[in-house]
């Protein structure tokens, strides 16, 4: 019998029952076009309906009877193929995070379809810098116009998308300046090899000795074909980005490519323009607002070698470069690097695996490294570098701590401390701007005493208990339940309450206290539409408001030169979320918030309001003492066997039927207990115990060995595959970033 050409194909259906490869014959006519990773169309099921799938293996051997084999129908042109490395990466993700193979494949190829070519818009300066200067200085101009004109003084051509996204320029401003003859908007269809911007023209800076050491060491390792993960711990302004760029420059000089991950919200106009100026049209930016077609275009350019550098959020990791040389992850501590859908992969770990497969290096950078990464650096898994000097000359802000217990004791029941009130008045008088930051995380109700700061915690898990509507306090890790207190067990005060104030209430109160001040609010409610997010930022930059009140969104990334006061209204709120990472997140947020004030030439003040000024996450952030915080935190993780001291797997079981959901969770947990003779924490209702009438039960496992947890996950997947009705209702999360 003639040798068969066969392909094993994963079919594009996300059901466990078909999540295994099916074997197909490659017909003679398609031999040239079917490769490992090709997207193919195949007849499937009794009706031979055509389904899409991916080739995950090529072989000449099968146990299936030849007469039962069907042929691949087509290799549709419009689908991008996967390379074998991509398949290997998907398999790695499936194994290490738990998901179907098709979900993992879809993650590594987020772009599946070619959409019509997109239009690239470039804003071009049409008057001389002198004319612009004259226009600017002649009159008091609208601030959005000023932002745009100032940017054009530095750069004659700027991609419109950068101005939209990063300088928050609205259509009306473009229109006005077009009418006045200052700008033109060029539209150009993206064609292969088209130059999108001026060529690179920014030359290297002379690095500081500390910066140079990093660049040299990474380069020397590269020369020796040693590829490590390097962690740069350096405060904002210490020159990390400059280091990244010089390393990238070296790597692309070797004919290799670079992926740069930066949380979208932290990628400022200045940083983006630095990359453009340095690398010109060799760099591409990916963001969540890109259309499928635009993303496709970036992928195509990467495959065809037309770009060497892609900057973007988590998913930019999957840019299909042919010869990847380095992956840079800035702000590596950010929670957004963890995917919230299955497979729940962490971009850092996945980057390290991808780099290993490609013989590439990984550079992590942060002012407040994740405890996980710092730990790995300390035990020698990563190579640690520290940058301590600020190269910008901007001063660190002055941090004031307001003890809210003391405020209450001295008769101030306002949500604003007296220090903060005084400073707000001062800034309003000086016509400077103010941000008030309310961390909404943990709103779902930790309970604390306003008089002494006592927080009700679980006796078994050392996380705070959450107040439920039925008045009970519940631990979301183990299910421990107790009655709420009427009086504080520590001091007897009756002011023991769940913290309830949201941004809306804060805005009302602020408006009453400062009737002349103009306020803006930015939170999930006011930013539902993308334009409103841009609009709020734009209006605040234009100084249409004096006080911006908001959630996390306001502390990241934006450069507000006129903001000289940042008030953190309730630092404790994020501290006692039912989540072991709460102190780490609080430390990061407070450090970041402090960095928001005084970005221009004016020095800034930061007021941190708290019931717990002595809590280590607060006191170390006030002192900007990362090392101190790390030592304290790792001691606690060690004691509790939380990551990175050990690994953790959370298993979320969901279902519309409450009893069935509980029973399944209990059953799975029991199965693990019996089979592995190991401790299972829970199951218990998740902190959000029901979403859209779907019940949520969660249980946890901890183990020193990650692989031991993978085995447990495999065991659970196998158990689930026999229970058809529950196929898609169980979710795995390794080393979870958030509590459930
Ligand atoms: P980070 O990424 O750590 O915030 P940057 O690389 O953005 O730091 O550097 C902060 C500022 O210092 C930038 O304006 C940058 O241009 C400047 N800078 C960086 N390295 C040097 C250097 N070696 N000499 C002079 N200025 C530098
Ligand atoms: Zn008390
Ligand atoms: Zn507990």
CSV table of N, CA, C and O in Angstrom, one decimal, residues 71-150:
chain,number,residue,atom,x,y,z
A,71,UNK,N,-10.7,13.2,3.7
A,71,UNK,CA,-9.7,14.1,3.2
A,71,UNK,C,-9.8,15.5,3.7
A,71,UNK,O,-11.0,16.0,3.8
A,72,UNK,N,-8.7,16.2,3.8
A,72,UNK,CA,-8.8,17.6,4.1
A,72,UNK,C,-9.4,18.3,2.9
A,72,UNK,O,-9.1,18.0,1.7
A,73,UNK,N,-10.4,19.2,3.1
A,73,UNK,CA,-11.2,19.8,2.0
A,73,UNK,C,-10.4,20.9,1.4
A,73,UNK,O,-10.4,21.1,0.2
A,74,UNK,N,-9.8,21.8,2.2
A,74,UNK,CA,-9.2,23.0,1.7
A,74,UNK,C,-8.3,23.6,2.7
A,74,UNK,O,-8.3,23.3,3.9
A,75,UNK,N,-7.4,24.5,2.2
A,75,UNK,CA,-6.6,25.3,3.1
A,75,UNK,C,-7.0,26.8,2.8
A,75,UNK,O,-6.4,27.4,1.9
A,76,UNK,N,-7.9,27.3,3.5
A,76,UNK,CA,-8.4,28.6,3.1
A,76,UNK,C,-7.3,29.7,3.2
A,76,UNK,O,-6.6,29.7,4.2
A,77,UNK,N,-7.2,30.5,2.2
A,77,UNK,CA,-6.1,31.5,2.2
A,77,UNK,C,-6.1,32.4,3.3
A,77,UNK,O,-5.1,32.9,3.8
A,78,UNK,N,-7.3,32.8,3.7
A,78,UNK,CA,-7.4,33.9,4.6
A,78,UNK,C,-7.0,33.6,6.0
A,78,UNK,O,-6.9,34.5,6.9
A,79,UNK,N,-6.7,32.3,6.3
A,79,UNK,CA,-6.4,32.0,7.7
A,79,UNK,C,-4.8,32.0,7.9
A,79,UNK,O,-4.1,31.4,7.0
A,80,UNK,N,-4.4,32.5,9.0
A,80,UNK,CA,-3.0,32.5,9.2
A,80,UNK,C,-2.6,31.1,9.8
A,80,UNK,O,-3.3,30.6,10.7
A,81,UNK,N,-1.5,30.6,9.3
A,81,UNK,CA,-1.1,29.3,9.9
A,81,UNK,C,-0.2,29.5,11.1
A,81,UNK,O,0.3,30.6,11.4
A,82,UNK,N,-0.1,28.4,11.9
A,82,UNK,CA,0.7,28.5,13.1
A,82,UNK,C,2.0,27.8,12.8
A,82,UNK,O,2.0,26.8,12.1
A,83,UNK,N,3.0,28.3,13.3
A,83,UNK,CA,4.2,27.5,13.2
A,83,UNK,C,4.3,26.4,14.2
A,83,UNK,O,3.5,26.4,15.1
A,84,UNK,N,5.2,25.5,14.1
A,84,UNK,CA,5.2,24.4,15.1
A,84,UNK,C,5.6,24.9,16.5
A,84,UNK,O,5.1,24.3,17.4
A,85,UNK,N,6.3,26.0,16.5
A,85,UNK,CA,6.6,26.5,17.9
A,85,UNK,C,5.4,27.0,18.6
A,85,UNK,O,5.2,26.9,19.8
A,86,UNK,N,4.5,27.6,17.7
A,86,UNK,CA,3.2,28.1,18.3
A,86,UNK,C,2.4,26.9,18.8
A,86,UNK,O,1.7,27.0,19.9
A,87,UNK,N,2.4,25.8,18.1
A,87,UNK,CA,1.6,24.6,18.6
A,87,UNK,C,2.3,24.1,19.9
A,87,UNK,O,1.6,23.8,20.8
A,88,UNK,N,3.6,24.1,19.9
A,88,UNK,CA,4.2,23.7,21.1
A,88,UNK,C,3.9,24.6,22.3
A,88,UNK,O,3.7,24.1,23.4
A,89,UNK,N,3.9,25.9,22.0
A,89,UNK,CA,3.5,26.8,23.1
A,89,UNK,C,2.1,26.6,23.5
A,89,UNK,O,1.8,26.7,24.7
A,90,UNK,N,1.2,26.4,22.6
A,90,UNK,CA,-0.2,26.2,23.0
A,90,UNK,C,-0.3,24.9,23.8
A,90,UNK,O,-1.0,24.9,24.8
A,91,UNK,N,0.4,23.9,23.5
A,91,UNK,CA,0.4,22.7,24.2
A,91,UNK,C,1.0,22.9,25.6
A,91,UNK,O,0.4,22.4,26.6
A,92,UNK,N,2.0,23.7,25.7
A,92,UNK,CA,2.6,24.0,27.0
A,92,UNK,C,1.5,24.8,27.9
A,92,UNK,O,1.4,24.5,29.1
A,93,UNK,N,0.8,25.7,27.2
A,93,UNK,CA,-0.2,26.5,28.0
A,93,UNK,C,-1.3,25.6,28.4
A,93,UNK,O,-1.8,25.7,29.5
A,94,UNK,N,-1.8,24.7,27.6
A,94,UNK,CA,-2.8,23.8,27.9
A,94,UNK,C,-2.4,23.0,29.2
A,94,UNK,O,-3.2,22.9,30.1
A,95,UNK,N,-1.2,22.5,29.1
A,95,UNK,CA,-0.8,21.7,30.2
A,95,UNK,C,-0.6,22.4,31.5
A,95,UNK,O,-1.0,22.0,32.6
A,96,UNK,N,0.0,23.6,31.4
A,96,UNK,CA,0.3,24.4,32.6
A,96,UNK,C,-0.8,25.2,33.2
A,96,UNK,O,-0.7,25.6,34.3
A,97,UNK,N,-1.8,25.5,32.4
A,97,UNK,CA,-2.8,26.4,32.9
A,97,UNK,C,-4.2,25.7,32.9
A,97,UNK,O,-5.1,26.2,33.5
A,98,UNK,N,-4.3,24.7,32.1
A,98,UNK,CA,-5.6,24.0,32.0
A,98,UNK,C,-6.6,24.6,31.1
A,98,UNK,O,-7.1,25.7,31.4
A,99,UNK,N,-6.9,24.0,30.0
A,99,UNK,CA,-7.9,24.5,29.0
A,99,UNK,C,-8.0,23.5,27.9
A,99,UNK,O,-7.2,22.5,27.9
A,100,UNK,N,-8.9,23.7,27.0
A,100,UNK,CA,-8.9,22.8,25.9
A,100,UNK,C,-7.8,23.2,24.9
A,100,UNK,O,-7.3,24.3,25.0
A,101,UNK,N,-7.4,22.3,24.1
A,101,UNK,CA,-6.3,22.6,23.1
A,101,UNK,C,-6.7,23.7,22.2
A,101,UNK,O,-5.9,24.6,21.8
A,102,UNK,N,-8.0,23.7,21.8
A,102,UNK,CA,-8.4,24.7,20.8
A,102,UNK,C,-8.4,26.1,21.5
A,102,UNK,O,-8.0,27.0,20.8
A,103,UNK,N,-8.8,26.1,22.8
A,103,UNK,CA,-8.7,27.4,23.4
A,103,UNK,C,-7.3,27.9,23.5
A,103,UNK,O,-7.0,29.1,23.4
A,104,UNK,N,-6.4,27.0,23.8
A,104,UNK,CA,-5.0,27.4,23.8
A,104,UNK,C,-4.5,27.8,22.5
A,104,UNK,O,-3.8,28.8,22.3
A,105,UNK,N,-4.9,27.1,21.4
A,105,UNK,CA,-4.5,27.5,20.1
A,105,UNK,C,-5.0,28.9,19.7
A,105,UNK,O,-4.3,29.7,19.1
A,106,UNK,N,-6.3,29.1,20.1
A,106,UNK,CA,-6.9,30.4,19.8
A,106,UNK,C,-6.2,31.5,20.5
A,106,UNK,O,-6.1,32.7,20.0
A,107,UNK,N,-5.6,31.2,21.7
A,107,UNK,CA,-4.9,32.3,22.4
A,107,UNK,C,-3.6,32.6,21.7
A,107,UNK,O,-3.2,33.8,21.6
A,108,UNK,N,-2.9,31.7,21.2
A,108,UNK,CA,-1.6,32.0,20.5
A,108,UNK,C,-1.8,32.5,19.1
A,108,UNK,O,-0.9,33.0,18.5
A,109,UNK,N,-3.0,32.4,18.6
A,109,UNK,CA,-3.3,33.0,17.3
A,109,UNK,C,-4.6,33.9,17.4
A,109,UNK,O,-5.6,33.5,16.9
A,110,UNK,N,-4.5,35.0,18.1
A,110,UNK,CA,-5.7,35.8,18.3
A,110,UNK,C,-6.3,36.3,17.0
A,110,UNK,O,-7.4,36.6,17.0
A,111,UNK,N,-5.5,36.4,16.0
A,111,UNK,CA,-6.0,36.9,14.7
A,111,UNK,C,-6.2,35.7,13.8
A,111,UNK,O,-5.3,35.0,13.5
A,112,UNK,N,-7.4,35.5,13.4
A,112,UNK,CA,-7.7,34.4,12.5
A,112,UNK,C,-8.1,34.7,11.1
A,112,UNK,O,-7.9,34.0,10.2
A,113,UNK,N,-8.6,35.9,11.0
A,113,UNK,CA,-9.1,36.2,9.6
A,113,UNK,C,-8.5,37.5,9.1
A,113,UNK,O,-8.3,38.5,9.8
A,114,UNK,N,-8.3,37.4,7.8
A,114,UNK,CA,-7.8,38.6,7.1
A,114,UNK,C,-9.0,39.5,6.9
A,114,UNK,O,-10.1,39.1,6.4
A,115,UNK,N,-8.9,40.7,7.3
A,115,UNK,CA,-10.0,41.7,7.0
A,115,UNK,C,-9.4,42.7,6.0
A,115,UNK,O,-8.2,42.8,5.8
A,116,UNK,N,-10.3,43.4,5.4
A,116,UNK,CA,-9.8,44.3,4.4
A,116,UNK,C,-8.7,45.3,4.9
A,116,UNK,O,-8.7,45.6,6.1
A,117,UNK,N,-7.9,45.7,4.0
A,117,UNK,CA,-6.8,46.5,4.4
A,117,UNK,C,-7.2,47.8,5.1
A,117,UNK,O,-8.2,48.4,4.7
A,118,UNK,N,-6.5,48.2,6.1
A,118,UNK,CA,-7.0,49.3,6.9
A,118,UNK,C,-6.3,50.6,6.4
A,118,UNK,O,-5.3,50.6,5.6
A,119,UNK,N,-6.8,51.7,6.8
A,119,UNK,CA,-6.3,53.0,6.4
A,119,UNK,C,-5.5,53.6,7.6
A,119,UNK,O,-5.9,53.6,8.7
A,120,UNK,N,-4.3,54.0,7.2
A,120,UNK,CA,-3.5,54.6,8.2
A,120,UNK,C,-3.5,56.2,8.1
A,120,UNK,O,-3.4,56.7,7.0
A,121,UNK,N,-3.8,56.8,9.2
A,121,UNK,CA,-3.9,58.3,9.2
A,121,UNK,C,-2.7,58.9,9.9
A,121,UNK,O,-2.3,58.5,11.0
A,122,UNK,N,-2.1,59.9,9.2
A,122,UNK,CA,-1.0,60.6,9.8
A,122,UNK,C,-1.3,62.1,9.8
A,122,UNK,O,-1.8,62.7,8.9
A,123,UNK,N,-1.0,62.7,11.0
A,123,UNK,CA,-1.3,64.1,11.1
A,123,UNK,C,0.0,64.8,10.7
A,123,UNK,O,1.1,64.5,11.2
A,124,UNK,N,-0.1,65.7,9.8
A,124,UNK,CA,1.1,66.4,9.2
A,124,UNK,C,1.1,67.9,9.5
A,124,UNK,O,0.1,68.5,9.3
A,125,UNK,N,2.2,68.4,10.0
A,125,UNK,CA,2.3,69.8,10.2
A,125,UNK,C,2.3,70.6,8.9
A,125,UNK,O,3.1,70.3,8.0
A,126,UNK,N,1.5,71.7,8.8
A,126,UNK,CA,1.5,72.4,7.6
A,126,UNK,C,2.0,73.9,7.7
A,126,UNK,O,2.0,74.6,6.7
A,127,UNK,N,2.3,74.3,8.9
A,127,UNK,CA,2.9,75.6,9.0
A,127,UNK,C,4.3,75.5,9.7
A,127,UNK,O,4.6,74.5,10.2
A,128,UNK,N,5.0,76.5,9.6
A,128,UNK,CA,6.4,76.5,10.2
A,128,UNK,C,6.3,76.6,11.7
A,128,UNK,O,5.3,77.1,12.2
A,129,UNK,N,7.3,76.1,12.4
A,129,UNK,CA,7.3,76.2,13.8
A,129,UNK,C,7.2,77.6,14.3
A,129,UNK,O,6.5,77.8,15.3
A,130,UNK,N,7.7,78.5,13.5
A,130,UNK,CA,7.6,79.9,13.9
A,130,UNK,C,6.2,80.4,13.9
A,130,UNK,O,5.7,81.0,14.8
A,131,UNK,N,5.4,80.0,12.9
A,131,UNK,CA,4.0,80.4,12.8
A,131,UNK,C,3.2,79.8,13.9
A,131,UNK,O,2.3,80.4,14.5
A,132,UNK,N,3.6,78.5,14.2
A,132,UNK,CA,2.9,77.9,15.3
A,132,UNK,C,3.2,78.5,16.7
A,132,UNK,O,2.3,78.9,17.4
A,133,UNK,N,4.5,78.8,16.9
A,133,UNK,CA,4.8,79.5,18.1
A,133,UNK,C,4.1,80.9,18.2
A,133,UNK,O,3.5,81.2,19.3
A,134,UNK,N,4.0,81.6,17.1
A,134,UNK,CA,3.3,82.9,17.2
A,134,UNK,C,1.8,82.7,17.5
A,134,UNK,O,1.3,83.4,18.3
A,135,UNK,N,1.2,81.7,17.0
A,135,UNK,CA,-0.2,81.4,17.2
A,135,UNK,C,-0.4,81.0,18.7
A,135,UNK,O,-1.3,81.5,19.4
A,136,UNK,N,0.5,80.2,19.2
A,136,UNK,CA,0.4,79.7,20.6
A,136,UNK,C,0.6,80.9,21.5
A,136,UNK,O,-0.2,81.0,22.5
A,137,UNK,N,1.6,81.7,21.3
A,137,UNK,CA,1.9,82.7,22.3
A,137,UNK,C,1.0,83.9,22.2
A,137,UNK,O,0.8,84.6,23.1
A,138,UNK,N,0.5,84.1,21.0
A,138,UNK,CA,-0.4,85.3,20.8
A,138,UNK,C,-1.6,85.3,21.7
A,138,UNK,O,-2.0,86.3,22.2
A,139,UNK,N,-2.2,84.2,21.9
A,139,UNK,CA,-3.5,84.1,22.6
A,139,UNK,C,-3.5,83.0,23.6
A,139,UNK,O,-2.7,82.1,23.6
A,140,UNK,N,-4.5,83.1,24.5
A,140,UNK,CA,-4.8,81.9,25.4
A,140,UNK,C,-5.5,80.9,24.6
A,140,UNK,O,-6.6,81.2,24.1
A,141,UNK,N,-4.9,79.8,24.4
A,141,UNK,CA,-5.5,78.8,23.5
A,141,UNK,C,-6.1,77.6,24.2
A,141,UNK,O,-5.7,77.3,25.3
A,142,UNK,N,-7.0,77.0,23.6
A,142,UNK,CA,-7.6,75.8,24.0
A,142,UNK,C,-6.5,74.7,24.3
A,142,UNK,O,-5.6,74.5,23.5
A,143,UNK,N,-6.6,74.0,25.4
A,143,UNK,CA,-5.5,73.2,25.9
A,143,UNK,C,-5.3,72.0,24.9
A,143,UNK,O,-4.2,71.6,24.7
A,144,UNK,N,-6.4,71.5,24.4
A,144,UNK,CA,-6.2,70.3,23.5
A,144,UNK,C,-5.4,70.7,22.2
A,144,UNK,O,-4.6,70.0,21.7
A,145,UNK,N,-5.8,72.0,21.7
A,145,UNK,CA,-5.0,72.5,20.6
A,145,UNK,C,-3.6,72.6,20.9
A,145,UNK,O,-2.7,72.3,20.1
A,146,UNK,N,-3.3,73.1,22.1
A,146,UNK,CA,-1.9,73.3,22.5
A,146,UNK,C,-1.2,72.0,22.6
A,146,UNK,O,0.0,71.9,22.2
A,147,UNK,N,-1.8,71.0,23.1
A,147,UNK,CA,-1.1,69.7,23.2
A,147,UNK,C,-0.7,69.2,21.8
A,147,UNK,O,0.4,68.7,21.6
A,148,UNK,N,-1.7,69.3,20.9
A,148,UNK,CA,-1.4,68.9,19.5
A,148,UNK,C,-0.3,69.7,18.9
A,148,UNK,O,0.6,69.2,18.3
A,149,UNK,N,-0.4,71.0,19.0
A,149,UNK,CA,0.5,71.9,18.3
A,149,UNK,C,1.9,71.7,18.9
A,149,UNK,O,2.9,71.7,18.2
A,150,UNK,N,2.0,71.6,20.2
A,150,UNK,CA,3.3,71.4,20.9
A,150,UNK,C,3.9,70.1,20.4
A,150,UNK,O,5.1,70.0,20.2
